[in-house]
Coordinates of N, CA and C in Angstrom, one line a residue:
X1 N -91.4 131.9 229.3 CA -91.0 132.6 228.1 C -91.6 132.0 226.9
X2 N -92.3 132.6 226.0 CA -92.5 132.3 224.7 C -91.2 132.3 224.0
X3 N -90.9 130.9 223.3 CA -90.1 131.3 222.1 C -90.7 130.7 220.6
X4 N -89.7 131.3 219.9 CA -89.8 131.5 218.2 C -90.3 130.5 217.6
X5 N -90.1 129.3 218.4 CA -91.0 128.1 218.1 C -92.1 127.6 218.6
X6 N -92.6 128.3 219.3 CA -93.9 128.4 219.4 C -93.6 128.0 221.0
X7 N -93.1 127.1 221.5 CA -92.4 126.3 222.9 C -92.7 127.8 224.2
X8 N -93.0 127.1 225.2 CA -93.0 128.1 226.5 C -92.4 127.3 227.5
X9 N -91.6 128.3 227.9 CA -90.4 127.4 228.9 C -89.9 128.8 229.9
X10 N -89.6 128.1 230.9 CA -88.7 129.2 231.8 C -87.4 128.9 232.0
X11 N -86.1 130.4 232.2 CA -85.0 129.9 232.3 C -84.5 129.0 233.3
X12 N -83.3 128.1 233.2 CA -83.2 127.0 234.1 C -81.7 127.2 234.0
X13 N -81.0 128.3 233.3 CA -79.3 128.3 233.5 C -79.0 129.2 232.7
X14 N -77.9 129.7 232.9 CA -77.2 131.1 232.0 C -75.8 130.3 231.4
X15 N -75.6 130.9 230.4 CA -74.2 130.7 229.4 C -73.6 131.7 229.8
X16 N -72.4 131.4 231.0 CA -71.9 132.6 231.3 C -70.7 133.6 230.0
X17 N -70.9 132.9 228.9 CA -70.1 133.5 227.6 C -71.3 134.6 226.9
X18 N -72.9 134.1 227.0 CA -73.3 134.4 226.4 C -74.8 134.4 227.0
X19 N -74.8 135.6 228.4 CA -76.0 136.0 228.8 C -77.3 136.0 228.4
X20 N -77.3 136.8 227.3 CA -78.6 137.0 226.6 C -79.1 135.5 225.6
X21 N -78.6 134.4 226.0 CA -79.0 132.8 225.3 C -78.8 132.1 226.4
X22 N -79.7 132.1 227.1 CA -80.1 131.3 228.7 C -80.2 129.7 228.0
X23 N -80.7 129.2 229.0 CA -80.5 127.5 228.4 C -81.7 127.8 229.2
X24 N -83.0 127.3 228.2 CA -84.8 127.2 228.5 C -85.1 125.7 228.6
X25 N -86.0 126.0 230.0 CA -86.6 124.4 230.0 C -87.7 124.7 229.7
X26 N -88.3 123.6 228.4 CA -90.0 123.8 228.0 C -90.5 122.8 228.9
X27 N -92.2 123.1 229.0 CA -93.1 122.3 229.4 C -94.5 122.5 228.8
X28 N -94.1 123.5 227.7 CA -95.2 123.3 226.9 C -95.1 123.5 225.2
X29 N -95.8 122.5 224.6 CA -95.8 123.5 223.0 C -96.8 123.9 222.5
X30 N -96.5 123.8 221.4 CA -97.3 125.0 220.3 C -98.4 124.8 220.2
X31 N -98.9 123.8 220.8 CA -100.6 123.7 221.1 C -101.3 124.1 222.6
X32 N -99.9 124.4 223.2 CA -100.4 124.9 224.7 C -100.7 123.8 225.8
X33 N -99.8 122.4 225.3 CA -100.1 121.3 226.0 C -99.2 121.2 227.0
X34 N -99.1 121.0 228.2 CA -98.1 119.9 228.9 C -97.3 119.4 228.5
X35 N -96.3 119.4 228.1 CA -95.5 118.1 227.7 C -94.2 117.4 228.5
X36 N -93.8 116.6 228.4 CA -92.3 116.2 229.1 C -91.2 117.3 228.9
X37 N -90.3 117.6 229.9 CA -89.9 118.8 229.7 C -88.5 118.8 229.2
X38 N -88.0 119.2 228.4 CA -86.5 119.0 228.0 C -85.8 120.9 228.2
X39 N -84.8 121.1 227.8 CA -84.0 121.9 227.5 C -83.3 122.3 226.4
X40 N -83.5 123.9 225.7 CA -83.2 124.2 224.7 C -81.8 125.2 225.1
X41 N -80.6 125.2 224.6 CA -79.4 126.3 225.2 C -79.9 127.0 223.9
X42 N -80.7 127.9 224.1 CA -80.2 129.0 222.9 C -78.8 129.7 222.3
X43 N -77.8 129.3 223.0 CA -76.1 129.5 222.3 C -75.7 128.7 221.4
X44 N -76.8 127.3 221.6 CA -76.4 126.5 220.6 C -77.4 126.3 219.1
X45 N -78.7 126.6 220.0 CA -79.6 126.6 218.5 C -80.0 127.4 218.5
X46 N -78.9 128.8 217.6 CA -79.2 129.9 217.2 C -80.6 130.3 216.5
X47 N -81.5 129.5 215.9 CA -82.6 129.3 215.1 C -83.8 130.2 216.1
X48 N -83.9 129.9 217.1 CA -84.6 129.8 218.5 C -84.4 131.0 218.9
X49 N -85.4 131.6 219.4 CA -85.0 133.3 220.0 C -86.5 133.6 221.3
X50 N -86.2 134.5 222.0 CA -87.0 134.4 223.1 C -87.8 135.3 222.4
X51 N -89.5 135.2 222.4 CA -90.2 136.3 222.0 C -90.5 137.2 222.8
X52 N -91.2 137.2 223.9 CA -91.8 137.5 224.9 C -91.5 136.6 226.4
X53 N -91.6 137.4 227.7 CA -91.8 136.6 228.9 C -93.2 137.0 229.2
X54 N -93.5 135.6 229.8 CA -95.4 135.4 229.6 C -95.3 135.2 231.3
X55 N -96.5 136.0 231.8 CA -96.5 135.8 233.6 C -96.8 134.7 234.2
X56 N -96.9 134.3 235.2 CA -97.1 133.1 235.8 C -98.3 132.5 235.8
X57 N -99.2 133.7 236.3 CA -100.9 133.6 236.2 C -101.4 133.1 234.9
X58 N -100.4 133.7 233.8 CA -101.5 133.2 232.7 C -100.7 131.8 232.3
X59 N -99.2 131.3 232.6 CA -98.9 129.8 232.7 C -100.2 129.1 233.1
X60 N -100.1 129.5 234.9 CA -101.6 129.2 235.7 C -102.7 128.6 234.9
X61 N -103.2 129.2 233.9 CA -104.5 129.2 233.1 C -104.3 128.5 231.8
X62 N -102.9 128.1 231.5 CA -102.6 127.2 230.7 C -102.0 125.9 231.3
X63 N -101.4 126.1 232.5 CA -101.8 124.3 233.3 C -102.7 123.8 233.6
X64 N -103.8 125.0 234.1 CA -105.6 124.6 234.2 C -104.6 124.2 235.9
X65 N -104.7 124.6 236.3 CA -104.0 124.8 238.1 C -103.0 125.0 238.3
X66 N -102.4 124.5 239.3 CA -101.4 124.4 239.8 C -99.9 124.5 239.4
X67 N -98.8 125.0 239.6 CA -97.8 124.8 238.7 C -96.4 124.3 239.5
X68 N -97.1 123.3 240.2 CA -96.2 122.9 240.9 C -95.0 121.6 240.2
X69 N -95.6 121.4 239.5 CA -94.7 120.7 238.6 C -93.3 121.2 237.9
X70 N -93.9 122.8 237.7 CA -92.5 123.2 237.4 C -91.4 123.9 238.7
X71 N -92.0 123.7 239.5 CA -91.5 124.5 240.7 C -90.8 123.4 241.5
X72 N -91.2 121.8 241.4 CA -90.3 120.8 242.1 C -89.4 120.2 241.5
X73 N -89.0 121.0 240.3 CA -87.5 120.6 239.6 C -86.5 121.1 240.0
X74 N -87.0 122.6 241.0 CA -86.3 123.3 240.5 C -86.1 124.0 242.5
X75 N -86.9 123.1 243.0 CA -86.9 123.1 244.9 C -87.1 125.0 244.9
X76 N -88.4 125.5 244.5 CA -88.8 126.6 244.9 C -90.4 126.5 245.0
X77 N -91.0 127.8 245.5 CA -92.1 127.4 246.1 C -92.8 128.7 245.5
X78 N -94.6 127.9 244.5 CA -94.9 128.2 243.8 C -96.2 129.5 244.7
X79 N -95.2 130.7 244.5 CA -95.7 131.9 245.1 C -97.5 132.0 245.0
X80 N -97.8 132.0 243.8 CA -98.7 132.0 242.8 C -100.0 131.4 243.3
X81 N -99.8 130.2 244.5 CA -100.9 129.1 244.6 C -101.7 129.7 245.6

C-alpha cells in the first residue's frame, strides 16, 4: 500500500474497532528505499491515510528482486518468485 506519507507497507493486522485503519508494516520510504521495517496503526495516527494498493510485481521492481524478506515475517510463500 502507498500511504499519505509517501511510506509503502503492507497490511500486518486489523483494529477490530476500526476496520478501515489496518495497522501497516513499512519497508519502504519516500525515496523507494529498503528500510528497517516498523509499524504504523492508522487508528492511532490519524494524520496517515492509505492512498492506493500498489501490486506485488511492481514492489518486485522496487526491491530489484526478490521479496522474500517481506514474506518471512510473516511465514507465507512469495507467490510472485
Amino acid at each position: 500500500l502507498l500511504l499519505s506519507d509517501g511510506h509503502i507497507g503492507i497490511v500486518s493486522d486489523i483494529n477490530k474497532n476500526k476496520l478501515d485503519k489496518p495497522i501497516i508494516t513499512v519497508f519502504f520510504n519516500k525515496e523507494l528505499e529498503r528500510i528497517s521495517s516498523f509499524d504504523i496503526n492508522l487508528a492511532e495516527d490519524e494524520d496517515i491515510i492509505i492512498i492506493k494498493p500498489i501490486d506485488l510485481p511492481s514492489i518486485k521492481k522496487l526491491a530489484n528482486g526478490s521479496l522474500d524478506f517481506v514474506f518471512e515475517e510473516y511465514n507465507v510463500m512469495d507467490e510472485y518468485d
